Coordinates of C-alpha atoms in Angstrom, one line a residue:
M1 CA 108.5 111.5 101.2
K2 CA 106.3 110.5 98.2
K3 CA 107.0 106.9 98.2
A4 CA 105.9 106.8 102.0
F5 CA 102.5 108.0 101.3
G6 CA 102.1 106.7 97.5
N7 CA 103.9 103.2 97.5
A8 CA 102.9 100.0 99.2
K9 CA 103.7 96.1 99.4
T10 CA 102.0 94.6 96.8
I11 CA 102.4 90.5 95.9
R12 CA 104.9 91.4 93.0
N13 CA 106.8 94.4 94.4
D14 CA 107.7 95.4 98.0
N15 CA 107.8 99.1 97.1
S16 CA 105.2 99.5 94.4
S17 CA 104.2 103.1 93.5
R18 CA 100.5 103.2 93.5
F19 CA 100.3 106.5 91.8
G20 CA 102.2 107.9 88.5
K21 CA 104.3 111.0 88.6
Y22 CA 106.1 113.3 86.1
I23 CA 109.1 115.1 87.4
D24 CA 110.4 118.3 85.5
I25 CA 114.0 118.8 86.6
H26 CA 115.1 122.5 85.9
F27 CA 118.8 123.6 84.9
N28 CA 120.3 127.0 84.7
K29 CA 122.6 128.0 81.7
H30 CA 125.5 126.6 83.5
G31 CA 123.7 123.0 83.6
V32 CA 123.0 123.3 87.5
I33 CA 119.9 122.0 88.8
E34 CA 117.7 125.2 90.1
G35 CA 114.6 123.5 90.9
A36 CA 111.7 120.8 90.0
K37 CA 108.1 120.4 89.8
I38 CA 106.1 117.3 90.4
D39 CA 102.5 116.2 88.8
E40 CA 100.8 113.3 90.4
Y41 CA 98.3 110.8 88.7
L42 CA 95.7 108.9 89.9
L43 CA 96.7 107.9 93.6
E44 CA 95.1 104.3 94.2
K45 CA 92.7 105.6 96.8
S46 CA 90.9 102.3 97.5
R47 CA 94.0 100.7 98.9
I48 CA 93.7 102.9 102.1
V49 CA 90.4 100.9 103.0
N50 CA 90.8 97.6 101.3
Q51 CA 94.1 95.3 100.5
A52 CA 94.6 92.0 98.5
I53 CA 95.9 89.2 100.2
D54 CA 99.7 89.3 101.2
E55 CA 99.5 93.3 100.4
R56 CA 99.9 96.2 102.6
N57 CA 98.3 99.7 103.1
Y58 CA 100.6 102.8 102.3
H59 CA 104.1 102.4 104.0
I60 CA 103.4 105.5 106.0
F61 CA 101.0 103.9 108.4
Y62 CA 103.3 101.1 109.4
C63 CA 106.2 103.5 109.8
M64 CA 104.2 105.8 111.7
L65 CA 103.1 103.1 114.2
A66 CA 106.6 101.5 114.2
G67 CA 108.5 105.0 114.6
L68 CA 106.3 107.1 117.0
S69 CA 107.5 107.8 120.5
K70 CA 105.5 106.3 123.5
E71 CA 104.6 109.8 124.5
D72 CA 103.1 110.5 121.0
R73 CA 101.4 107.2 120.5
T74 CA 99.6 108.0 123.7
K75 CA 98.7 111.4 122.5
L76 CA 97.1 110.0 119.2
E77 CA 95.7 107.1 121.0
L78 CA 97.3 104.5 118.9
Q79 CA 98.0 100.8 119.2
D80 CA 100.1 98.4 117.1
A81 CA 99.2 98.0 113.4
S82 CA 97.7 94.6 114.2
K83 CA 94.8 96.2 115.9
Y84 CA 93.5 98.4 112.9
Y85 CA 91.2 96.8 110.2
Y86 CA 92.5 99.3 107.4
L87 CA 96.1 97.6 108.0
T88 CA 95.3 93.7 108.3
Q89 CA 93.1 93.0 105.7
G90 CA 95.9 91.5 103.7
G91 CA 97.3 89.5 106.6
S92 CA 100.6 91.2 106.1
I93 CA 101.6 94.1 108.4
T94 CA 105.4 93.6 108.0
C95 CA 107.5 93.8 105.0
E96 CA 110.6 91.6 104.6
G97 CA 113.7 93.8 104.2
R98 CA 112.1 97.0 105.4
D99 CA 112.7 98.6 108.7
D100 CA 109.5 100.4 109.2
S101 CA 110.7 102.6 112.4
A102 CA 114.3 103.4 110.9
E103 CA 112.1 104.6 107.9
F104 CA 109.9 107.1 109.9
A105 CA 113.0 108.6 111.1
D106 CA 113.9 109.1 107.5
I107 CA 110.3 110.4 106.5
R108 CA 110.3 113.2 109.3
S109 CA 114.0 114.1 108.3
A110 CA 112.6 114.6 104.8
M111 CA 109.8 116.6 105.9
K112 CA 112.1 119.0 107.7
V113 CA 114.5 119.4 104.6
L114 CA 111.4 120.1 102.5
M115 CA 110.3 122.9 104.9
F116 CA 107.3 121.2 106.6
T117 CA 106.8 122.8 109.8
D118 CA 106.5 121.0 113.1
S119 CA 102.9 121.6 113.5
E120 CA 102.1 120.6 110.0
I121 CA 103.8 117.3 110.6
W122 CA 102.1 116.9 113.8
D123 CA 98.8 117.7 111.7
I124 CA 99.4 115.0 109.2
L125 CA 100.0 112.3 111.9
K126 CA 96.8 113.3 113.6
I127 CA 94.9 113.0 110.2
L128 CA 96.7 109.3 109.8
S129 CA 95.8 108.3 113.1
L130 CA 92.1 109.5 112.6
L131 CA 91.8 107.6 109.4
L132 CA 92.8 104.4 111.5
H133 CA 90.1 105.1 114.3
I134 CA 87.6 105.7 111.7
G135 CA 88.6 102.2 110.1
N136 CA 87.8 100.5 113.4
I137 CA 84.2 101.7 113.5
K138 CA 81.7 98.6 113.2
Y139 CA 78.2 98.6 112.6
K140 CA 75.3 96.2 113.1
A141 CA 72.2 95.9 111.2
M142 CA 68.8 97.2 112.3
L143 CA 65.2 98.1 111.3
V144 CA 64.0 101.8 112.1
S145 CA 60.3 102.0 110.7
N146 CA 60.5 98.7 108.6
L147 CA 63.5 100.4 107.0
D148 CA 67.1 99.1 107.0
A149 CA 69.4 100.9 109.3
S150 CA 72.8 100.8 110.9
E151 CA 74.2 101.2 114.4
I152 CA 77.5 101.8 115.5
I153 CA 78.6 99.5 118.1
N154 CA 82.1 100.2 119.2
I155 CA 81.6 103.8 120.5
S156 CA 85.0 104.1 121.9
S157 CA 86.7 104.4 118.3
T158 CA 83.7 106.8 117.3
E159 CA 84.8 109.1 120.5
T160 CA 88.5 109.0 119.3
A161 CA 87.7 109.8 115.8
A162 CA 85.4 112.9 117.0
R163 CA 87.9 114.0 119.3
I164 CA 90.7 114.4 116.4
L165 CA 88.2 115.5 114.0
Q166 CA 86.9 118.0 116.5
V167 CA 83.6 117.4 116.1
D168 CA 80.5 116.5 118.3
R169 CA 80.4 112.9 118.7
Q170 CA 76.8 112.5 117.6
N171 CA 77.4 114.7 114.3
L172 CA 80.0 112.0 113.5
I173 CA 77.5 109.3 114.3
D174 CA 74.9 111.0 112.1
A175 CA 77.1 111.5 109.1
L176 CA 78.2 107.9 109.3
T177 CA 74.7 106.4 109.8
T178 CA 72.3 108.4 107.8
R179 CA 71.9 110.6 104.7
T180 CA 70.3 114.0 104.1
I181 CA 68.4 114.4 100.9
F182 CA 66.9 117.5 99.7
A183 CA 63.9 117.3 97.7
H184 CA 61.2 119.7 96.3
G185 CA 62.6 122.4 99.0
E186 CA 62.3 119.8 102.1
I187 CA 64.9 118.2 104.0
V188 CA 64.4 114.5 104.3
V189 CA 66.9 112.2 106.3
S190 CA 67.1 108.8 105.7
T191 CA 69.0 105.7 107.2
L192 CA 71.5 103.8 105.9
S193 CA 72.0 99.9 106.0
T194 CA 75.3 98.6 107.4
E195 CA 76.9 98.1 103.6
Q196 CA 75.7 101.6 102.8
A197 CA 77.2 103.0 106.2
Q198 CA 80.4 101.2 105.7
D199 CA 80.9 102.8 102.1
I200 CA 80.2 106.3 103.6
R201 CA 82.8 105.5 106.3
D202 CA 85.3 104.5 103.7
A203 CA 84.5 107.4 101.4
L204 CA 85.2 109.7 104.3
V205 CA 88.6 108.2 104.7
K206 CA 89.5 107.9 100.9
G207 CA 88.4 111.7 100.3
I208 CA 90.7 112.7 103.3
Y209 CA 93.7 110.9 102.5
G210 CA 93.6 111.9 98.8
R211 CA 93.2 115.4 99.5
M212 CA 96.1 115.3 101.9
F213 CA 98.3 113.5 99.3
I214 CA 97.6 116.4 96.9
W215 CA 98.4 118.9 99.5
I216 CA 101.8 117.0 100.5
V217 CA 102.6 117.1 96.6
N218 CA 101.8 120.7 96.5
K219 CA 104.0 121.4 99.8
I220 CA 107.0 119.8 98.3
N221 CA 106.7 121.7 94.9
S222 CA 106.5 124.8 97.0
A223 CA 109.9 124.0 98.3
I224 CA 111.6 122.8 95.2
Y225 CA 110.1 124.9 92.5
R226 CA 111.6 128.4 91.5
Q227 CA 109.9 130.9 89.5
K228 CA 111.9 132.4 86.5
T229 CA 113.2 135.8 87.6
S230 CA 112.7 137.7 84.2
Q231 CA 111.8 136.7 80.8
Q232 CA 115.3 136.4 80.0
H233 CA 115.7 133.7 82.6
Y234 CA 117.3 130.9 80.7
R235 CA 116.0 127.4 81.7
S236 CA 116.3 124.0 80.4
S237 CA 114.6 120.9 81.6
I238 CA 114.8 116.9 81.8
G239 CA 111.3 115.3 82.6
V240 CA 111.2 112.1 84.2
L241 CA 108.0 110.0 84.0
D242 CA 107.7 107.5 86.7
I243 CA 104.3 105.8 86.1
F244 CA 102.7 102.5 87.1
G245 CA 103.3 99.4 84.9
F246 CA 100.8 97.2 83.2
E247 CA 98.9 95.1 85.9
N248 CA 97.0 92.1 85.7
F249 CA 96.1 90.5 89.2
N250 CA 93.7 87.9 90.2
V251 CA 91.2 90.4 90.6
N252 CA 91.4 93.7 88.5
S253 CA 89.3 96.7 89.3
F254 CA 88.8 100.4 88.1
E255 CA 92.2 101.2 89.1
Q256 CA 94.0 98.5 87.0
F257 CA 91.6 99.4 84.0
C258 CA 93.0 103.3 84.4
I259 CA 96.5 102.3 84.8
N260 CA 96.5 99.5 81.9
Y261 CA 94.8 102.4 79.8
A262 CA 97.5 104.7 80.6
N263 CA 100.2 102.0 79.7
E264 CA 98.2 101.5 76.3
N265 CA 99.1 105.4 75.6
L266 CA 102.6 105.0 76.5
Q267 CA 103.0 102.0 74.4
Q268 CA 101.5 103.8 71.2
F269 CA 103.9 106.6 72.2
F270 CA 106.9 104.2 72.5
V271 CA 105.7 102.3 69.1
R272 CA 105.3 105.6 67.3
H273 CA 108.8 107.1 68.4
I274 CA 110.8 103.9 67.8
F275 CA 109.1 102.1 65.2
K276 CA 106.6 104.5 62.9
L277 CA 108.6 107.6 62.9
E278 CA 112.3 106.0 62.4
Q279 CA 111.0 103.7 59.7
E280 CA 109.3 106.6 57.9
E281 CA 112.6 108.6 58.0
Y282 CA 114.5 105.7 56.8
N283 CA 112.0 105.5 53.9
L284 CA 112.2 109.4 53.3
E285 CA 116.1 109.3 53.3
T286 CA 115.8 106.1 50.8
I287 CA 118.2 103.9 53.3
N288 CA 118.0 100.3 52.2
W289 CA 116.0 99.0 55.2
Q290 CA 114.2 95.8 56.0
H291 CA 110.8 97.1 57.2
I292 CA 110.0 95.6 60.6
E293 CA 106.5 94.1 61.7
F294 CA 105.2 95.6 64.9
V295 CA 102.0 95.4 67.0
D296 CA 100.3 98.6 66.8
N297 CA 97.6 98.9 69.7
Q298 CA 95.6 101.8 68.4
D299 CA 92.5 99.7 68.1
A300 CA 92.6 99.1 71.9
L301 CA 92.9 102.5 72.5
D302 CA 89.8 103.3 70.2
L303 CA 87.9 100.9 72.1
I304 CA 88.9 102.1 75.4
A305 CA 88.7 106.0 75.1
T306 CA 88.6 107.0 71.3
R307 CA 85.9 105.9 69.2
P308 CA 82.2 106.9 69.9
M309 CA 80.5 104.9 72.7
N310 CA 84.1 104.0 73.8
I311 CA 84.1 102.0 77.3
M312 CA 84.9 105.3 79.4
A313 CA 82.2 107.3 77.9
L314 CA 80.0 104.4 78.7
I315 CA 81.2 104.0 82.5
D316 CA 80.9 108.0 82.7
E317 CA 77.3 107.9 81.2
E318 CA 76.3 105.2 83.5
S319 CA 77.6 106.8 86.3
K320 CA 75.6 109.8 85.8
F321 CA 72.4 107.8 85.9
P322 CA 71.0 108.0 89.4
K323 CA 69.7 104.2 89.1
G324 CA 72.8 103.1 87.1
T325 CA 74.4 100.1 88.7
D326 CA 77.6 97.8 88.0
V327 CA 75.2 95.4 86.3
T328 CA 73.6 97.7 84.1
L329 CA 77.0 99.2 83.1
L330 CA 78.4 95.5 82.1
N331 CA 75.2 94.7 80.2
K332 CA 75.5 98.0 78.2
L333 CA 79.5 97.1 77.6
H334 CA 78.3 93.7 76.4
K335 CA 75.8 95.0 74.0
T336 CA 78.0 97.6 72.5
H337 CA 81.5 96.0 72.2
S338 CA 80.6 92.3 72.2
T339 CA 81.7 92.1 68.5
N340 CA 84.9 94.1 68.9
D341 CA 87.9 91.6 68.5
N342 CA 89.6 93.5 71.4
Y343 CA 86.8 92.9 73.8
L344 CA 86.2 89.5 75.6
K345 CA 82.8 88.7 77.1
P346 CA 83.1 85.7 80.1
K347 CA 81.5 82.4 79.0
A348 CA 79.5 82.6 82.1
D349 CA 76.6 85.3 82.5
I350 CA 77.1 85.2 86.2
D351 CA 80.7 86.2 85.7
Q352 CA 80.5 90.2 86.4
S353 CA 83.5 91.1 84.5
F354 CA 84.7 91.9 80.6
G355 CA 88.0 91.4 79.3
L356 CA 90.3 93.6 77.2
N357 CA 93.0 92.3 74.7
H358 CA 95.8 94.6 75.6
F359 CA 99.2 95.1 74.0
A360 CA 100.5 93.2 77.0
G361 CA 97.9 90.5 77.3
V362 CA 94.3 89.7 77.9
V363 CA 93.0 91.1 81.4
F364 CA 89.6 90.6 82.8
Y365 CA 87.9 93.6 84.7
K366 CA 85.4 92.9 87.7
T367 CA 82.7 95.5 87.4
E368 CA 81.9 95.5 91.1
G369 CA 82.5 99.1 92.4
F370 CA 83.2 100.6 89.1
L371 CA 80.5 103.1 89.2
E372 CA 81.3 104.1 92.9
K373 CA 84.9 104.7 92.2
N374 CA 84.1 106.5 89.0
R375 CA 81.6 109.0 90.8
D376 CA 84.5 109.5 93.4
T377 CA 81.7 110.9 95.5
F378 CA 81.7 112.8 98.8
N379 CA 78.4 113.6 100.0
A380 CA 77.0 116.9 101.3
D381 CA 76.8 115.3 104.9
L382 CA 80.5 114.5 104.8
I383 CA 81.3 118.0 103.5
Q384 CA 79.0 119.5 106.4
L385 CA 80.7 117.5 109.0
I386 CA 84.2 118.9 107.9
Q387 CA 82.7 122.3 107.8
V388 CA 81.7 122.1 111.5
S389 CA 84.9 120.7 112.5
Q390 CA 87.6 122.6 114.6
N391 CA 90.4 120.9 112.8
K392 CA 91.8 123.9 110.8
F393 CA 94.3 121.5 109.0
L394 CA 91.3 119.3 108.1
K395 CA 89.4 122.3 106.7
Q396 CA 92.0 123.5 104.6
L397 CA 92.2 120.3 102.9
F398 CA 88.7 120.7 101.7
A399 CA 88.8 124.6 101.1
N400 CA 87.8 124.1 97.6
D401 CA 84.9 121.7 98.3
F402 CA 83.5 124.5 100.7
S403 CA 83.6 127.1 97.9
M404 CA 81.3 124.5 95.6
G405 CA 77.5 124.5 95.8
Q406 CA 75.6 121.1 96.1
D407 CA 74.7 121.4 92.4
T408 CA 78.4 122.1 91.4
R409 CA 79.5 119.1 93.4
K410 CA 77.1 117.1 91.6
K411 CA 78.4 118.0 88.2
A412 CA 81.9 117.6 89.0
P413 CA 83.9 115.6 86.6
T414 CA 84.2 111.8 87.4
L415 CA 87.5 110.3 87.8
S416 CA 87.8 108.8 84.5
T417 CA 87.2 112.1 83.1
Q418 CA 89.7 113.5 85.2
F419 CA 92.5 110.7 84.7
K420 CA 91.6 111.3 80.7
K421 CA 92.3 114.8 80.9
S422 CA 95.6 114.4 82.9
L423 CA 96.7 111.8 80.8
D424 CA 96.0 113.9 77.7
S425 CA 98.0 116.6 79.1
L426 CA 100.8 114.2 79.9
M427 CA 101.1 112.7 76.3
R428 CA 101.0 116.5 74.7
Q429 CA 103.9 117.1 77.1
L430 CA 105.9 114.0 76.3
S431 CA 105.1 114.6 72.5
S432 CA 107.0 118.1 72.7
C433 CA 110.1 116.4 74.2
H434 CA 112.8 114.5 72.8
P435 CA 112.2 111.0 74.3
F436 CA 114.5 108.4 75.7
F437 CA 113.0 105.1 77.0
I438 CA 114.2 102.7 79.8
R439 CA 113.1 99.3 79.7
C440 CA 112.5 98.0 83.3
I441 CA 113.4 94.3 83.6
K442 CA 111.3 92.4 86.3
P443 CA 113.7 89.2 87.0
N444 CA 111.1 87.1 88.7
E445 CA 107.7 86.8 90.3
Y446 CA 108.9 86.0 93.7
K447 CA 110.7 88.8 94.9
K448 CA 113.8 87.0 95.4
P449 CA 117.5 87.8 94.7
M450 CA 119.7 85.6 92.3
V451 CA 116.5 84.1 90.5
S452 CA 115.6 85.0 87.0
E453 CA 112.8 83.9 84.8
F454 CA 114.3 84.5 81.2
V455 CA 111.5 85.6 79.0
F456 CA 112.5 86.5 75.3
F457 CA 110.6 89.3 73.8
S458 CA 111.0 90.0 69.9
C459 CA 110.1 93.5 70.4
I460 CA 113.3 94.3 72.5
F461 CA 115.4 93.1 70.0
H462 CA 113.7 95.0 67.3
V463 CA 114.1 98.1 69.4
F464 CA 117.6 97.5 69.6
S465 CA 118.0 96.9 66.0
V466 CA 116.2 100.2 65.0
T467 CA 118.1 102.2 67.7
L468 CA 121.3 100.7 66.8
F469 CA 121.3 101.2 63.1
R470 CA 120.1 105.1 63.9
C471 CA 123.3 105.3 66.0
L472 CA 125.2 103.8 63.2
I473 CA 124.0 106.2 60.6
E474 CA 124.6 109.1 62.8
F475 CA 128.0 108.2 63.7
F476 CA 129.0 107.9 60.2
A477 CA 127.2 111.1 58.9
V478 CA 129.3 112.9 61.7
N479 CA 132.5 111.2 60.7
S480 CA 132.2 111.2 57.0

């Protein structure tokens, strides 16, 4: 269920999780599972509106189009996946070894098991089809009073989207082509260029899908979580962290920056428990042990998010400036951190990127779109559009937004702040547990069976040495 809405085909994995999750599995005093709870982290919302070559959007879109009955497709005015802009940018609408139609049947069955009602399932399908129709809205450039403006050229997609949104067509057109500004007690309506209009269209889609994803996770939790019946209620738990691995693509953006920051934290946690704490304990117990040298990535963490004027702080600072751009951000990063050994400045000044020396290697991040993604804004015009909608399920997704005033929305925490806060909470939770680590081995880059690329990491050998030595010590302690 979660994988249908949060996993996608990438160039390295046909079923890549594009969000992180921590699953707490609860057991009663007899060791029987009595419930669970899921926390989710950083869904890759940009994938909904843009995919790299040979990649797909989230599985659910293709499964829905392949598995819906002809009658339901007609009701939702849906066509083949090849007809939708949001599903074809990667040039790949199929996935070898996956049967999208059969998986759609499994998804609907899972929804039933998790207590989704028929009306809720239909509401979700309506939202998914809405996003596809909005994605097909196209613009052409024009001038209005010598100012850049845009005009929607395919009214049919707009009309279909308006019907599902249950709003007047003109209201939708206005929200996607103009911006309302409140200044000095006056209301000023300005036109949007085609590029700005496309950004607003994509922001609407990302905002809706992101909130629906959270709603789905909460709905699943309501089905699987059980409250304690009393203070004497015994409960033990096992937490399973399934989170995105280190990423380095041809083009790395804000999502990869956050993902790799999370992996830096997890690597530090791993190093601390396997090397630092174990060897400290050996020293305290005066065990004859040859100290193992290991790579400590604390300097990278300090650069990204710990020391004053760290990268995340500078991204947040620039995001709050009305005139802040990706270019001004990059200049500030270069000026502040160019002397740091873990920070790399590209050789050419026209290269709008910066590099970081991570524990797993050097990654260069293209700053285009960094500030917009970090701001994660959903402007007042789009909120107003949702408010006048007669679609009850859609309004339910935005209930928290309606309770905020305009000033409160402006002061809402940025995406990096939210992610850092969630990650800090996760790391505190992990630190309170007794951890076990699973090394995932990726056999090859080609997603092919019976093909292996053998790469030896000395770290794995050292981890084996430390843990084996600890097991031998505990074995002889028990049996002496």
